[in-house]
């Protein structure tokens, strides 16, 4: 019998799973993983910042907020041609999904939004899945993105409801959840996850996962990021996440959201190959693939191809 798709997890239940002895946790995650996914496949997602920097929000982890003196130089929006070139390169390297990000609190109207729609159409025309992350959306934005052929929309809840206000004060987690509901109503798929290593407690991590699992249906993609500390931000000096903690969060996400793709996201460059393989064993079946995330580094393509070969894993076919 397949693991249940539940939407009523209490934080204590999630914590009990999270705290299992690690071999038991990994065993359960593997059981669930094999019921819903091919255990030898990993989804490869490319990521491109199409509008970098100058964001007014105060997300304490972010290199692109104007509130903090970081090394990021704000840049103009990329052109459709820039995006097509990057997408062609990503496809040639083996990516199946192409994700684009803008440093916006909420999606703009007018020419900037029309350009983004054009980018989505161009990526889809290359037969890649198209994902966008550009902040909060109205119903009309969602409708037009769906019409342009967007595959999925990324909008992270980032942390627990209780800890959210310690990280971001310029919008609320309820605002984020409201956008997710609009995205869903428009018939789009949802990519939503969060970050660990920002000073949250283990209960906060479990509450974040419970909040994601309460979404019905579960997000189709769940990115789990380890904080990439950015010089100049309030979180610049956070100690690195213990890889075994990362593994626990991934395994717990896998168990409570059995059908979702769980993405081992930011922070992978700081992990050893062995720790990354443990994340795959824990049920991660998706990665960001390409030398750069939005503003920070990612393992390079050759290293990732070698890792996948050595682990006997292969690129997953597109999900639609
Ligand atoms: N501005 C849009 C938004 O806030 O949704 C889209 C871009 S924003 C950079 C996308 C997500 O990247 C954030 O919600 C956060 O989860 C993740 N992120 C940003 N900076 C990060 C960092 N330094 N370390 C780990 N994850 C990060
Ligand atoms: C997600 O969950 N992680 C990605 C993507 N969604 C947009 C972003 C990671 C950003 C890491 C820091 C940077 O490169 O600026
Ligand atoms: Fe960074 Fe997005 Fe927050 Fe802006 S809204 S500061 S781009 S995470």
mmCIF file of C-alpha atoms and ligand atoms in Angstrom:
data_model
loop_
_atom_site.group_PDB
_atom_site.id
_atom_site.type_symbol
_atom_site.label_atom_id
_atom_site.label_comp_id
_atom_site.label_asym_id
_atom_site.label_seq_id
_atom_site.Cartn_x
_atom_site.Cartn_y
_atom_site.Cartn_z
ATOM 1 C CA UNK A 1 0.000 0.000 0.000
ATOM 2 C CA UNK A 2 1.321 3.452 -0.858
ATOM 3 C CA UNK A 3 2.260 5.846 1.928
ATOM 4 C CA UNK A 4 -0.695 8.079 2.642
ATOM 5 C CA UNK A 5 -0.943 11.607 1.273
ATOM 6 C CA UNK A 6 -1.883 13.374 4.492
ATOM 7 C CA UNK A 7 -2.545 17.069 4.955
ATOM 8 C CA UNK A 8 -3.064 17.108 8.709
ATOM 9 C CA UNK A 9 0.393 16.517 10.154
ATOM 10 C CA UNK A 10 0.896 18.037 13.581
ATOM 11 C CA UNK A 11 4.312 19.492 14.368
ATOM 12 C CA UNK A 12 4.876 16.870 17.117
ATOM 13 C CA UNK A 13 4.253 14.055 14.648
ATOM 14 C CA UNK A 14 6.706 15.573 12.195
ATOM 15 C CA UNK A 15 9.229 15.997 15.004
ATOM 16 C CA UNK A 16 8.861 12.334 15.989
ATOM 17 C CA UNK A 17 9.722 11.340 12.401
ATOM 18 C CA UNK A 18 12.587 13.860 12.202
ATOM 19 C CA UNK A 19 14.136 12.569 15.441
ATOM 20 C CA UNK A 20 14.108 8.848 14.567
ATOM 21 C CA UNK A 21 17.456 7.067 14.723
ATOM 22 C CA UNK A 22 19.090 8.031 11.428
ATOM 23 C CA UNK A 23 19.192 4.505 9.921
ATOM 24 C CA UNK A 24 15.490 4.081 10.704
ATOM 25 C CA UNK A 25 14.664 7.518 9.277
ATOM 26 C CA UNK A 26 16.591 6.728 6.078
ATOM 27 C CA UNK A 27 14.950 3.318 5.785
ATOM 28 C CA UNK A 28 11.463 4.809 6.052
ATOM 29 C CA UNK A 29 12.328 7.569 3.597
ATOM 30 C CA UNK A 30 13.611 4.963 1.130
ATOM 31 C CA UNK A 31 10.418 2.900 1.493
ATOM 32 C CA UNK A 32 8.281 5.930 0.669
ATOM 33 C CA UNK A 33 10.624 7.094 -2.061
ATOM 34 C CA UNK A 34 10.442 3.779 -3.908
ATOM 35 C CA UNK A 35 6.652 3.703 -3.788
ATOM 36 C CA UNK A 36 6.375 6.965 -5.688
ATOM 37 C CA UNK A 37 9.634 7.560 -7.558
ATOM 38 C CA UNK A 38 12.349 5.790 -9.500
ATOM 39 C CA UNK A 39 15.256 5.619 -7.055
ATOM 40 C CA UNK A 40 17.896 5.996 -9.773
ATOM 41 C CA UNK A 41 16.608 9.294 -11.211
ATOM 42 C CA UNK A 42 17.438 12.877 -10.278
ATOM 43 C CA UNK A 43 15.770 15.915 -11.817
ATOM 44 C CA UNK A 44 18.265 18.503 -13.089
ATOM 45 C CA UNK A 45 17.031 22.110 -12.825
ATOM 46 C CA UNK A 46 18.984 25.072 -14.176
ATOM 47 C CA UNK A 47 18.624 28.442 -12.463
ATOM 48 C CA UNK A 48 19.094 31.948 -13.866
ATOM 49 C CA UNK A 49 18.637 35.332 -12.244
ATOM 50 C CA UNK A 50 16.884 37.394 -14.918
ATOM 51 C CA UNK A 51 16.585 40.519 -12.763
ATOM 52 C CA UNK A 52 19.258 40.804 -10.103
ATOM 53 C CA UNK A 53 19.397 43.013 -7.012
ATOM 54 C CA UNK A 54 17.765 46.238 -5.776
ATOM 55 C CA UNK A 55 14.948 44.453 -3.953
ATOM 56 C CA UNK A 56 13.238 46.574 -1.271
ATOM 57 C CA UNK A 57 12.393 43.625 0.976
ATOM 58 C CA UNK A 58 14.429 42.849 4.094
ATOM 59 C CA UNK A 59 14.791 39.036 3.910
ATOM 60 C CA UNK A 60 17.768 38.584 6.251
ATOM 61 C CA UNK A 61 19.383 35.841 4.173
ATOM 62 C CA UNK A 62 19.260 37.620 0.833
ATOM 63 C CA UNK A 63 22.156 38.964 -1.230
ATOM 64 C CA UNK A 64 19.734 41.023 -3.330
ATOM 65 C CA UNK A 65 18.090 43.210 -0.702
ATOM 66 C CA UNK A 66 18.917 46.935 -0.807
ATOM 67 C CA UNK A 67 18.841 46.923 3.014
ATOM 68 C CA UNK A 68 22.230 45.226 3.245
ATOM 69 C CA UNK A 69 25.633 46.142 1.811
ATOM 70 C CA UNK A 70 26.399 42.967 -0.133
ATOM 71 C CA UNK A 71 28.717 42.406 -3.093
ATOM 72 C CA UNK A 72 25.787 42.039 -5.501
ATOM 73 C CA UNK A 73 25.563 44.734 -8.177
ATOM 74 C CA UNK A 74 21.990 45.428 -9.281
ATOM 75 C CA UNK A 75 21.569 44.726 -12.983
ATOM 76 C CA UNK A 76 18.981 45.418 -15.686
ATOM 77 C CA UNK A 77 16.587 42.687 -16.678
ATOM 78 C CA UNK A 78 18.158 40.182 -19.069
ATOM 79 C CA UNK A 79 16.900 40.113 -22.633
ATOM 80 C CA UNK A 80 14.923 37.289 -24.200
ATOM 81 C CA UNK A 81 18.076 36.426 -26.187
ATOM 82 C CA UNK A 82 20.196 36.175 -23.016
ATOM 83 C CA UNK A 83 17.627 33.808 -21.546
ATOM 84 C CA UNK A 84 17.392 31.677 -24.683
ATOM 85 C CA UNK A 85 21.180 31.336 -24.788
ATOM 86 C CA UNK A 86 21.353 30.276 -21.158
ATOM 87 C CA UNK A 87 18.447 27.871 -21.605
ATOM 88 C CA UNK A 88 20.023 26.285 -24.679
ATOM 89 C CA UNK A 89 23.264 25.823 -22.751
ATOM 90 C CA UNK A 90 21.396 24.272 -19.827
ATOM 91 C CA UNK A 91 19.498 21.925 -22.115
ATOM 92 C CA UNK A 92 22.717 20.876 -23.857
ATOM 93 C CA UNK A 93 24.223 20.056 -20.451
ATOM 94 C CA UNK A 94 21.198 17.863 -19.640
ATOM 95 C CA UNK A 95 18.850 20.072 -17.589
ATOM 96 C CA UNK A 96 15.120 19.427 -18.058
ATOM 97 C CA UNK A 97 13.761 22.370 -16.073
ATOM 98 C CA UNK A 98 14.804 25.991 -16.449
ATOM 99 C CA UNK A 99 14.055 28.237 -13.451
ATOM 100 C CA UNK A 100 14.153 32.028 -13.641
ATOM 101 C CA UNK A 101 14.243 34.443 -10.696
ATOM 102 C CA UNK A 102 13.618 38.154 -10.257
ATOM 103 C CA UNK A 103 14.527 40.208 -7.179
ATOM 104 C CA UNK A 104 10.982 41.453 -6.727
ATOM 105 C CA UNK A 105 8.671 41.624 -3.729
ATOM 106 C CA UNK A 106 5.784 41.089 -6.136
ATOM 107 C CA UNK A 107 5.426 40.721 -9.848
ATOM 108 C CA UNK A 108 5.472 43.960 -11.812
ATOM 109 C CA UNK A 109 2.879 44.995 -14.348
ATOM 110 C CA UNK A 110 3.510 46.405 -17.805
ATOM 111 C CA UNK A 111 6.589 45.834 -19.960
ATOM 112 C CA UNK A 112 8.606 43.990 -17.298
ATOM 113 C CA UNK A 113 5.862 41.406 -16.863
ATOM 114 C CA UNK A 114 5.377 41.097 -20.632
ATOM 115 C CA UNK A 115 9.130 40.380 -20.940
ATOM 116 C CA UNK A 116 8.871 37.653 -18.337
ATOM 117 C CA UNK A 117 5.939 36.083 -20.226
ATOM 118 C CA UNK A 118 8.076 36.150 -23.352
ATOM 119 C CA UNK A 119 10.896 34.416 -21.508
ATOM 120 C CA UNK A 120 8.502 31.698 -20.334
ATOM 121 C CA UNK A 121 7.265 31.121 -23.886
ATOM 122 C CA UNK A 122 10.852 31.013 -25.189
ATOM 123 C CA UNK A 123 11.909 28.433 -22.588
ATOM 124 C CA UNK A 124 8.850 26.275 -23.285
ATOM 125 C CA UNK A 125 9.576 26.483 -27.011
ATOM 126 C CA UNK A 126 12.921 24.797 -26.266
ATOM 127 C CA UNK A 127 10.971 21.921 -24.741
ATOM 128 C CA UNK A 128 12.243 22.681 -21.265
ATOM 129 C CA UNK A 129 9.979 22.917 -18.245
ATOM 130 C CA UNK A 130 9.720 26.577 -17.191
ATOM 131 C CA UNK A 131 9.734 27.705 -13.566
ATOM 132 C CA UNK A 132 9.605 31.264 -12.271
ATOM 133 C CA UNK A 133 10.163 32.844 -8.886
ATOM 134 C CA UNK A 134 9.265 36.532 -8.763
ATOM 135 C CA UNK A 135 7.513 37.174 -5.504
ATOM 136 C CA UNK A 136 3.839 37.687 -4.835
ATOM 137 C CA UNK A 137 1.279 37.411 -7.634
ATOM 138 C CA UNK A 138 -2.266 38.601 -8.318
ATOM 139 C CA UNK A 139 -4.902 36.341 -9.877
ATOM 140 C CA UNK A 140 -4.337 38.107 -13.175
ATOM 141 C CA UNK A 141 -0.582 37.432 -13.071
ATOM 142 C CA UNK A 142 -1.299 33.757 -12.384
ATOM 143 C CA UNK A 143 -3.796 33.540 -15.221
ATOM 144 C CA UNK A 144 -1.373 35.070 -17.714
ATOM 145 C CA UNK A 145 1.536 32.902 -16.555
ATOM 146 C CA UNK A 146 -0.585 29.776 -16.960
ATOM 147 C CA UNK A 147 -1.639 30.962 -20.399
ATOM 148 C CA UNK A 148 2.031 31.494 -21.368
ATOM 149 C CA UNK A 149 2.694 27.838 -20.563
ATOM 150 C CA UNK A 150 4.530 28.181 -17.234
ATOM 151 C CA UNK A 151 5.136 24.700 -15.818
ATOM 152 C CA UNK A 152 5.446 25.579 -12.138
ATOM 153 C CA UNK A 153 5.821 28.621 -9.839
ATOM 154 C CA UNK A 154 8.372 28.810 -7.011
ATOM 155 C CA UNK A 155 7.425 30.704 -3.876
ATOM 156 C CA UNK A 156 9.058 29.544 -0.648
ATOM 157 C CA UNK A 157 7.525 29.736 2.817
ATOM 158 C CA UNK A 158 11.162 29.831 4.000
ATOM 159 C CA UNK A 159 10.707 28.861 7.668
ATOM 160 C CA UNK A 160 8.130 28.213 10.390
ATOM 161 C CA UNK A 161 5.216 30.593 10.953
ATOM 162 C CA UNK A 162 6.717 31.472 14.366
ATOM 163 C CA UNK A 163 10.239 32.238 13.119
ATOM 164 C CA UNK A 164 9.221 34.057 9.919
ATOM 165 C CA UNK A 165 9.062 37.487 11.573
ATOM 166 C CA UNK A 166 12.647 37.150 12.836
ATOM 167 C CA UNK A 167 13.859 36.828 9.231
ATOM 168 C CA UNK A 168 11.515 39.065 7.229
ATOM 169 C CA UNK A 169 9.447 42.033 8.384
ATOM 170 C CA UNK A 170 8.370 43.593 5.063
ATOM 171 C CA UNK A 171 5.822 40.888 4.256
ATOM 172 C CA UNK A 172 4.239 38.029 6.171
ATOM 173 C CA UNK A 173 4.138 34.305 5.672
ATOM 174 C CA UNK A 174 0.362 34.660 5.241
ATOM 175 C CA UNK A 175 1.082 36.876 2.204
ATOM 176 C CA UNK A 176 3.199 34.063 0.790
ATOM 177 C CA UNK A 177 0.519 31.448 1.471
ATOM 178 C CA UNK A 178 -2.087 33.669 -0.201
ATOM 179 C CA UNK A 179 0.027 33.779 -3.373
ATOM 180 C CA UNK A 180 0.429 30.013 -3.270
ATOM 181 C CA UNK A 181 -3.363 29.662 -3.094
ATOM 182 C CA UNK A 182 -3.783 31.964 -6.101
ATOM 183 C CA UNK A 183 -1.159 30.028 -8.054
ATOM 184 C CA UNK A 184 -3.016 26.798 -7.315
ATOM 185 C CA UNK A 185 -6.398 28.266 -8.258
ATOM 186 C CA UNK A 186 -4.978 29.205 -11.652
ATOM 187 C CA UNK A 187 -4.153 25.545 -12.218
ATOM 188 C CA UNK A 188 -0.392 25.989 -11.941
ATOM 189 C CA UNK A 189 1.893 23.608 -10.099
ATOM 190 C CA UNK A 190 3.648 24.801 -6.961
ATOM 191 C CA UNK A 191 7.293 24.685 -5.938
ATOM 192 C CA UNK A 192 7.622 25.699 -2.284
ATOM 193 C CA UNK A 193 10.143 24.963 0.408
ATOM 194 C CA UNK A 194 12.477 26.784 2.713
ATOM 195 C CA UNK A 195 15.861 27.357 4.269
ATOM 196 C CA UNK A 196 17.580 25.749 7.219
ATOM 197 C CA UNK A 197 20.514 27.196 9.129
ATOM 198 C CA UNK A 198 19.101 30.656 9.841
ATOM 199 C CA UNK A 199 19.067 30.180 13.633
ATOM 200 C CA UNK A 200 15.708 28.376 13.729
ATOM 201 C CA UNK A 201 15.052 25.525 16.165
ATOM 202 C CA UNK A 202 14.430 21.936 15.123
ATOM 203 C CA UNK A 203 10.757 22.508 15.981
ATOM 204 C CA UNK A 204 10.769 25.456 13.553
ATOM 205 C CA UNK A 205 12.065 23.161 10.816
ATOM 206 C CA UNK A 206 9.343 20.643 11.596
ATOM 207 C CA UNK A 207 6.692 23.379 11.677
ATOM 208 C CA UNK A 208 7.863 24.572 8.268
ATOM 209 C CA UNK A 209 7.520 21.044 6.887
ATOM 210 C CA UNK A 210 4.099 20.623 8.526
ATOM 211 C CA UNK A 211 2.978 23.916 6.954
ATOM 212 C CA UNK A 212 4.057 22.689 3.507
ATOM 213 C CA UNK A 213 2.365 19.327 4.032
ATOM 214 C CA UNK A 214 -0.844 21.108 5.023
ATOM 215 C CA UNK A 215 -1.119 22.444 1.470
ATOM 216 C CA UNK A 216 -3.589 20.291 -0.444
ATOM 217 C CA UNK A 217 -2.327 19.051 -2.837
ATOM 218 C CA UNK A 218 1.250 19.077 -1.578
ATOM 219 C CA UNK A 219 3.668 21.297 -3.546
ATOM 220 C CA UNK A 220 4.852 19.287 -6.549
ATOM 221 C CA UNK A 221 8.415 20.452 -5.770
ATOM 222 C CA UNK A 222 9.876 21.099 -2.334
ATOM 223 C CA UNK A 223 13.266 22.839 -2.386
ATOM 224 C CA UNK A 224 15.250 22.443 0.818
ATOM 225 C CA UNK A 225 17.974 25.083 0.997
ATOM 226 C CA UNK A 226 20.805 25.315 3.505
ATOM 227 C CA UNK A 227 21.597 28.955 4.155
ATOM 228 C CA UNK A 228 24.384 30.276 1.958
ATOM 229 C CA UNK A 229 25.732 32.959 4.295
ATOM 230 C CA UNK A 230 26.064 36.271 2.458
ATOM 231 C CA UNK A 231 28.583 38.857 3.670
ATOM 232 C CA UNK A 232 26.808 42.061 4.643
ATOM 233 C CA UNK A 233 23.502 40.401 5.623
ATOM 234 C CA UNK A 234 22.395 39.881 9.228
ATOM 235 C CA UNK A 235 22.920 36.120 8.746
ATOM 236 C CA UNK A 236 26.471 36.447 7.396
ATOM 237 C CA UNK A 237 28.015 34.730 10.411
ATOM 238 C CA UNK A 238 25.618 31.841 10.923
ATOM 239 C CA UNK A 239 27.564 28.619 11.405
ATOM 240 C CA UNK A 240 27.231 26.074 8.580
ATOM 241 C CA UNK A 241 24.408 23.549 8.748
ATOM 242 C CA UNK A 242 25.525 20.116 9.940
ATOM 243 C CA UNK A 243 25.089 17.874 6.887
ATOM 244 C CA UNK A 244 23.319 15.247 8.997
ATOM 245 C CA UNK A 245 20.737 17.877 9.953
ATOM 246 C CA UNK A 246 20.224 18.598 6.262
ATOM 247 C CA UNK A 247 19.737 14.865 5.659
ATOM 248 C CA UNK A 248 17.123 14.651 8.434
ATOM 249 C CA UNK A 249 15.088 17.515 7.011
ATOM 250 C CA UNK A 250 15.183 15.996 3.528
ATOM 251 C CA UNK A 251 14.157 12.552 4.771
ATOM 252 C CA UNK A 252 11.310 14.037 6.810
ATOM 253 C CA UNK A 253 10.079 16.028 3.804
ATOM 254 C CA UNK A 254 10.205 12.857 1.710
ATOM 255 C CA UNK A 255 8.152 10.891 4.235
ATOM 256 C CA UNK A 256 5.412 13.457 4.804
ATOM 257 C CA UNK A 257 5.164 14.580 1.144
ATOM 258 C CA UNK A 258 5.639 11.235 -0.611
ATOM 259 C CA UNK A 259 4.708 12.274 -4.122
ATOM 260 C CA UNK A 260 6.637 15.573 -4.251
ATOM 261 C CA UNK A 261 10.003 16.109 -5.812
ATOM 262 C CA UNK A 262 12.323 17.031 -2.957
ATOM 263 C CA UNK A 263 15.132 19.279 -4.147
ATOM 264 C CA UNK A 264 18.554 19.392 -2.531
ATOM 265 C CA UNK A 265 18.906 23.108 -3.266
ATOM 266 C CA UNK A 266 21.189 25.930 -2.128
ATOM 267 C CA UNK A 267 24.087 24.911 0.098
ATOM 268 C CA UNK A 268 25.084 21.889 -1.959
ATOM 269 C CA UNK A 269 28.478 23.410 -2.799
ATOM 270 C CA UNK A 270 29.391 23.158 0.881
ATOM 271 C CA UNK A 271 28.561 19.434 1.054
ATOM 272 C CA UNK A 272 30.941 16.579 0.364
ATOM 273 C CA UNK A 273 30.015 14.082 -2.323
ATOM 274 C CA UNK A 274 29.233 11.571 0.421
ATOM 275 C CA UNK A 275 26.850 13.964 2.160
ATOM 276 C CA UNK A 276 25.090 14.639 -1.148
ATOM 277 C CA UNK A 277 24.688 10.917 -1.775
ATOM 278 C CA UNK A 278 23.209 10.563 1.708
ATOM 279 C CA UNK A 279 20.692 13.267 0.740
ATOM 280 C CA UNK A 280 19.730 11.200 -2.321
ATOM 281 C CA UNK A 281 19.349 8.143 -0.102
ATOM 282 C CA UNK A 282 17.127 10.291 2.147
ATOM 283 C CA UNK A 283 14.813 10.896 -0.806
ATOM 284 C CA UNK A 284 16.107 14.000 -2.543
ATOM 285 C CA UNK A 285 15.425 13.512 -6.239
ATOM 286 C CA UNK A 286 16.127 16.917 -7.707
ATOM 287 C CA UNK A 287 19.041 19.376 -7.723
ATOM 288 C CA UNK A 288 19.974 22.765 -9.093
ATOM 289 C CA UNK A 289 22.354 21.997 -11.901
ATOM 290 C CA UNK A 290 24.703 24.592 -13.386
ATOM 291 C CA UNK A 291 27.624 26.595 -12.111
ATOM 292 C CA UNK A 292 25.570 29.339 -10.474
ATOM 293 C CA UNK A 293 22.449 29.676 -8.362
ATOM 294 C CA UNK A 294 21.032 33.235 -8.395
ATOM 295 C CA UNK A 295 24.028 35.177 -7.107
ATOM 296 C CA UNK A 296 26.173 32.466 -5.495
ATOM 297 C CA UNK A 297 28.031 29.401 -6.693
ATOM 298 C CA UNK A 298 26.849 25.833 -7.185
ATOM 299 C CA UNK A 299 28.946 22.720 -7.873
ATOM 300 C CA UNK A 300 30.153 22.847 -11.464
ATOM 301 C CA UNK A 301 28.497 20.780 -14.153
ATOM 302 C CA UNK A 302 31.415 18.419 -14.647
ATOM 303 C CA UNK A 303 31.619 17.637 -10.941
ATOM 304 C CA UNK A 304 27.879 16.939 -10.875
ATOM 305 C CA UNK A 305 28.020 14.708 -13.921
ATOM 306 C CA UNK A 306 30.837 12.772 -12.276
ATOM 307 C CA UNK A 307 28.905 12.516 -9.019
ATOM 308 C CA UNK A 308 25.800 11.188 -10.782
ATOM 309 C CA UNK A 309 27.898 8.650 -12.715
ATOM 310 C CA UNK A 310 29.722 7.489 -9.609
ATOM 311 C CA UNK A 311 26.445 7.144 -7.707
ATOM 312 C CA UNK A 312 24.778 5.310 -10.605
ATOM 313 C CA UNK A 313 22.096 7.986 -10.957
ATOM 314 C CA UNK A 314 20.700 9.470 -14.138
ATOM 315 C CA UNK A 315 18.778 12.522 -15.235
ATOM 316 C CA UNK A 316 15.013 12.178 -14.772
ATOM 317 C CA UNK A 317 12.773 12.807 -17.786
ATOM 318 C CA UNK A 318 10.573 15.932 -17.700
ATOM 319 C CA UNK A 319 7.591 15.655 -15.366
ATOM 320 C CA UNK A 320 4.929 16.533 -17.916
HETATM 321 N N1 LIG B 1 12.158 37.613 -4.868
HETATM 322 C C1 LIG B 1 11.497 36.376 -5.020
HETATM 323 C C2 LIG B 1 11.061 35.789 -3.716
HETATM 324 O O1 LIG B 1 11.454 36.280 -2.669
HETATM 325 O O2 LIG B 1 10.299 34.823 -3.750
HETATM 326 C C3 LIG B 1 12.337 35.336 -5.763
HETATM 327 C C4 LIG B 1 13.801 35.174 -5.481
HETATM 328 S S1 LIG B 1 14.248 34.649 -3.828
HETATM 329 C C5 LIG B 1 15.972 34.933 -3.885
HETATM 330 C C6 LIG B 1 13.940 32.893 -3.848
HETATM 331 C C7 LIG B 1 14.289 32.053 -2.640
HETATM 332 O O3 LIG B 1 15.670 31.776 -2.634
HETATM 333 C C8 LIG B 1 14.014 32.609 -1.279
HETATM 334 O O4 LIG B 1 12.684 32.503 -0.894
HETATM 335 C C9 LIG B 1 14.897 31.736 -0.401
HETATM 336 O O5 LIG B 1 14.192 30.579 0.014
HETATM 337 C C10 LIG B 1 16.031 31.330 -1.345
HETATM 338 N N2 LIG B 1 17.292 31.989 -0.940
HETATM 339 C C11 LIG B 1 17.619 33.279 -1.176
HETATM 340 N N3 LIG B 1 18.838 33.567 -0.666
HETATM 341 C C12 LIG B 1 19.286 32.453 -0.082
HETATM 342 C C13 LIG B 1 20.481 32.118 0.629
HETATM 343 N N4 LIG B 1 21.418 33.028 0.853
HETATM 344 N N5 LIG B 1 20.641 30.866 1.094
HETATM 345 C C14 LIG B 1 19.676 29.942 0.869
HETATM 346 N N6 LIG B 1 18.526 30.189 0.207
HETATM 347 C C15 LIG B 1 18.326 31.425 -0.266
HETATM 348 C C1 LIG B 2 15.075 27.957 -4.065
HETATM 349 O O1 LIG B 2 14.428 27.355 -3.188
HETATM 350 N N1 LIG B 2 16.389 28.137 -4.054
HETATM 351 C C2 LIG B 2 16.823 28.885 -5.197
HETATM 352 C C3 LIG B 2 15.520 29.042 -5.995
HETATM 353 N N2 LIG B 2 14.543 28.485 -5.137
HETATM 354 C C4 LIG B 2 15.133 30.334 -6.550
HETATM 355 C C5 LIG B 2 17.568 30.128 -4.839
HETATM 356 C C6 LIG B 2 18.798 29.881 -4.021
HETATM 357 C C7 LIG B 2 19.509 31.159 -3.862
HETATM 358 C C8 LIG B 2 20.822 31.000 -3.149
HETATM 359 C C9 LIG B 2 21.516 32.294 -2.917
HETATM 360 C C10 LIG B 2 21.904 33.060 -4.147
HETATM 361 O O2 LIG B 2 22.450 32.456 -5.114
HETATM 362 O O3 LIG B 2 21.702 34.275 -4.139
HETATM 363 FE FE1 LIG B 3 15.584 38.546 -1.784
HETATM 364 FE FE2 LIG B 3 13.170 37.773 -2.806
HETATM 365 FE FE3 LIG B 3 13.403 38.758 -0.264
HETATM 366 FE FE4 LIG B 3 13.742 40.363 -2.388
HETATM 367 S S1 LIG B 3 11.833 39.291 -1.787
HETATM 368 S S2 LIG B 3 15.004 40.341 -0.526
HETATM 369 S S3 LIG B 3 14.792 38.988 -3.806
HETATM 370 S S4 LIG B 3 14.272 36.828 -1.089
#
